[in-house]
One Martini backbone bead per residue (centre of mass of N, CA, C, O) as a GRO file, in nm:
protein
  130
    1LEU     BB    1   2.066   0.885   4.753
    2TYR     BB    2   2.000   1.241   4.836
    3GLN     BB    3   1.736   1.369   5.029
    4SER     BB    4   1.540   1.627   5.107
    5ILE     BB    5   1.322   1.700   5.393
    6LYS     BB    6   1.017   1.828   5.428
    7THR     BB    7   0.881   2.030   5.669
    8GLY     BB    8   0.661   2.156   5.794
    9ALA     BB    9   0.356   2.221   5.731
   10LEU     BB   10   0.074   2.181   5.520
   11GLY     BB   11   0.130   2.364   5.237
   12THR     BB   12   0.370   2.471   5.223
   13THR     BB   13   0.730   2.649   5.118
   14ASN     BB   14   0.890   2.516   5.324
   15TRP     BB   15   1.245   2.477   5.372
   16ASN     BB   16   1.364   2.302   5.716
   17HIS     BB   17   1.242   2.601   5.772
   18PHE     BB   18   1.036   2.762   6.136
   19GLY     BB   19   0.916   3.040   6.251
   20GLY     BB   20   0.909   3.362   6.510
   21SER     BB   21   1.111   3.358   6.730
   22ALA     BB   22   1.387   3.406   6.939
   23SER     BB   23   1.383   3.079   6.988
   24VAL     BB   24   1.406   2.802   6.783
   25PRO     BB   25   1.259   2.479   6.700
   26GLU     BB   26   1.432   2.218   6.521
   27GLN     BB   27   1.473   2.056   6.170
   28HIS     BB   28   1.663   1.773   6.017
   29THR     BB   29   1.620   1.569   5.703
   30MET     BB   30   1.827   1.268   5.594
   31TYR     BB   31   1.794   1.032   5.303
   32LEU     BB   32   2.008   0.721   5.285
   33SER     BB   33   2.022   0.466   5.034
   34THR     BB   34   2.370   0.520   5.076
   35LEU     BB   35   2.647   0.483   5.167
   36VAL     BB   36   2.981   0.716   5.165
   37ASN     BB   37   3.296   0.706   5.280
   38ASP     BB   38   3.346   1.032   5.427
   39VAL     BB   39   3.179   1.187   5.349
   40GLU     BB   40   2.976   1.488   5.280
   41TYR     BB   41   2.685   1.554   5.425
   42PRO     BB   42   2.422   1.845   5.436
   43LEU     BB   43   2.270   1.954   5.631
   44ILE     BB   44   2.418   2.247   5.655
   45LEU     BB   45   2.526   2.448   5.360
   46LYS     BB   46   2.401   2.740   5.472
   47ALA     BB   47   2.364   2.941   5.690
   48LYS     BB   48   2.125   3.213   5.796
   49HIS     BB   49   2.214   3.147   6.041
   50ALA     BB   50   2.213   3.042   6.435
   51GLY     BB   51   2.304   2.811   6.666
   52THR     BB   52   2.240   2.496   6.806
   53ILE     BB   53   2.223   2.201   6.851
   54THR     BB   54   2.126   1.892   7.044
   55SER     BB   55   2.050   1.663   6.803
   56LEU     BB   56   2.061   1.298   6.692
   57VAL     BB   57   1.892   1.101   6.489
   58GLU     BB   58   1.861   0.742   6.405
   59TYR     BB   59   1.822   0.528   6.106
   60ALA     BB   60   1.824   0.173   5.943
   61ILE     BB   61   1.740  -0.056   5.810
   62SER     BB   62   2.038  -0.179   5.720
   63ALA     BB   63   2.347  -0.186   5.905
   64GLY     BB   64   2.554  -0.383   5.825
   65VAL     BB   65   2.825  -0.293   5.897
   66ALA     BB   66   2.993  -0.110   6.217
   67GLY     BB   67   2.950   0.207   6.199
   68THR     BB   68   2.978   0.562   6.199
   69TYR     BB   69   2.948   0.861   6.285
   70THR     BB   70   2.988   1.201   6.241
   71VAL     BB   71   2.931   1.599   6.335
   72LYS     BB   72   3.017   1.918   6.192
   73VAL     BB   73   3.132   2.165   6.232
   74ASN     BB   74   3.281   2.217   5.963
   75THR     BB   75   3.604   2.099   6.112
   76THR     BB   76   3.435   1.989   6.341
   77GLY     BB   77   3.344   1.867   6.625
   78VAL     BB   78   3.108   1.709   6.816
   79THR     BB   79   2.976   1.682   7.092
   80GLY     BB   80   2.864   1.336   7.093
   81LEU     BB   81   2.861   1.310   6.738
   82GLU     BB   82   3.093   1.156   6.732
   83ALA     BB   83   3.117   0.808   6.720
   84ILE     BB   84   2.859   0.648   6.609
   85ALA     BB   85   2.643   0.387   6.617
   86ASN     BB   86   2.483   0.193   6.409
   87ALA     BB   87   2.102   0.175   6.375
   88THR     BB   88   1.804  -0.013   6.343
   89ALA     BB   89   1.710   0.195   6.570
   90LEU     BB   90   1.587   0.442   6.721
   91THR     BB   91   1.790   0.721   6.771
   92GLU     BB   92   1.998   0.933   7.007
   93THR     BB   93   2.197   1.202   7.018
   94ASN     BB   94   2.371   1.422   7.218
   95ALA     BB   95   2.497   1.706   7.265
   96THR     BB   96   2.765   1.889   7.411
   97ALA     BB   97   2.996   2.053   7.250
   98ALA     BB   98   3.062   2.171   6.992
   99ASN     BB   99   2.724   2.347   6.874
  100THR     BB  100   2.755   2.556   6.743
  101PHE     BB  101   2.639   2.830   6.486
  102ALA     BB  102   2.654   3.051   6.202
  103ILE     BB  103   2.670   3.184   5.982
  104GLY     BB  104   2.786   3.059   5.751
  105ASP     BB  105   2.773   2.779   5.809
  106ARG     BB  106   2.821   2.403   5.847
  107VAL     BB  107   2.657   2.084   5.860
  108VAL     BB  108   2.766   1.793   5.881
  109PHE     BB  109   2.780   1.384   5.790
  110ILE     BB  110   3.005   1.124   5.884
  111PRO     BB  111   3.071   0.797   5.734
  112THR     BB  112   3.275   0.591   5.947
  113GLY     BB  113   3.306   0.189   5.806
  114THR     BB  114   3.109   0.181   5.637
  115THR     BB  115   2.888  -0.103   5.537
  116ALA     BB  116   2.532  -0.185   5.350
  117VAL     BB  117   2.378   0.014   5.412
  118VAL     BB  118   2.053   0.164   5.467
  119GLY     BB  119   1.862   0.305   5.497
  120MET     BB  120   1.949   0.623   5.608
  121THR     BB  121   1.829   0.802   5.869
  122VAL     BB  122   1.864   1.194   5.948
  123GLN     BB  123   1.795   1.408   6.249
  124LEU     BB  124   1.843   1.672   6.354
  125SER     BB  125   1.886   1.908   6.619
  126TYR     BB  126   1.793   2.266   6.683
  127THR     BB  127   1.847   2.586   6.760
  128ARG     BB  128   1.733   2.856   6.643
  129VAL     BB  129   1.838   3.229   6.621
  130LEU     BB  130   1.696   3.515   6.566
   0.00000   0.00000   0.00000
């Protein structure tokens, strides 16, 4: 099961993005009931605006066998968001470089070496430029 969570104010029909100034902090949350290794789970399928990734928050109900997670923009790993260890505690990791994306780019979350991870929630934080 792959599920994207609606963000924004209650009663709105906007998914994933909201705001209205020149630079807007954004978040995208994804829930995975189970994980498949080496699969690219899209956090942003095709960017409608440019942005800078600031961090990734992750949490799993059950961590299973320790593995790692990587965030990539197209095929480039985001520095600081490579080889993140899975955790059952709410954990935030900051992006440090190679963390910008352009209109049309794809941002993905990739698990590697994980076994029996259950109830994984991932939240990507970024600043978009209008």
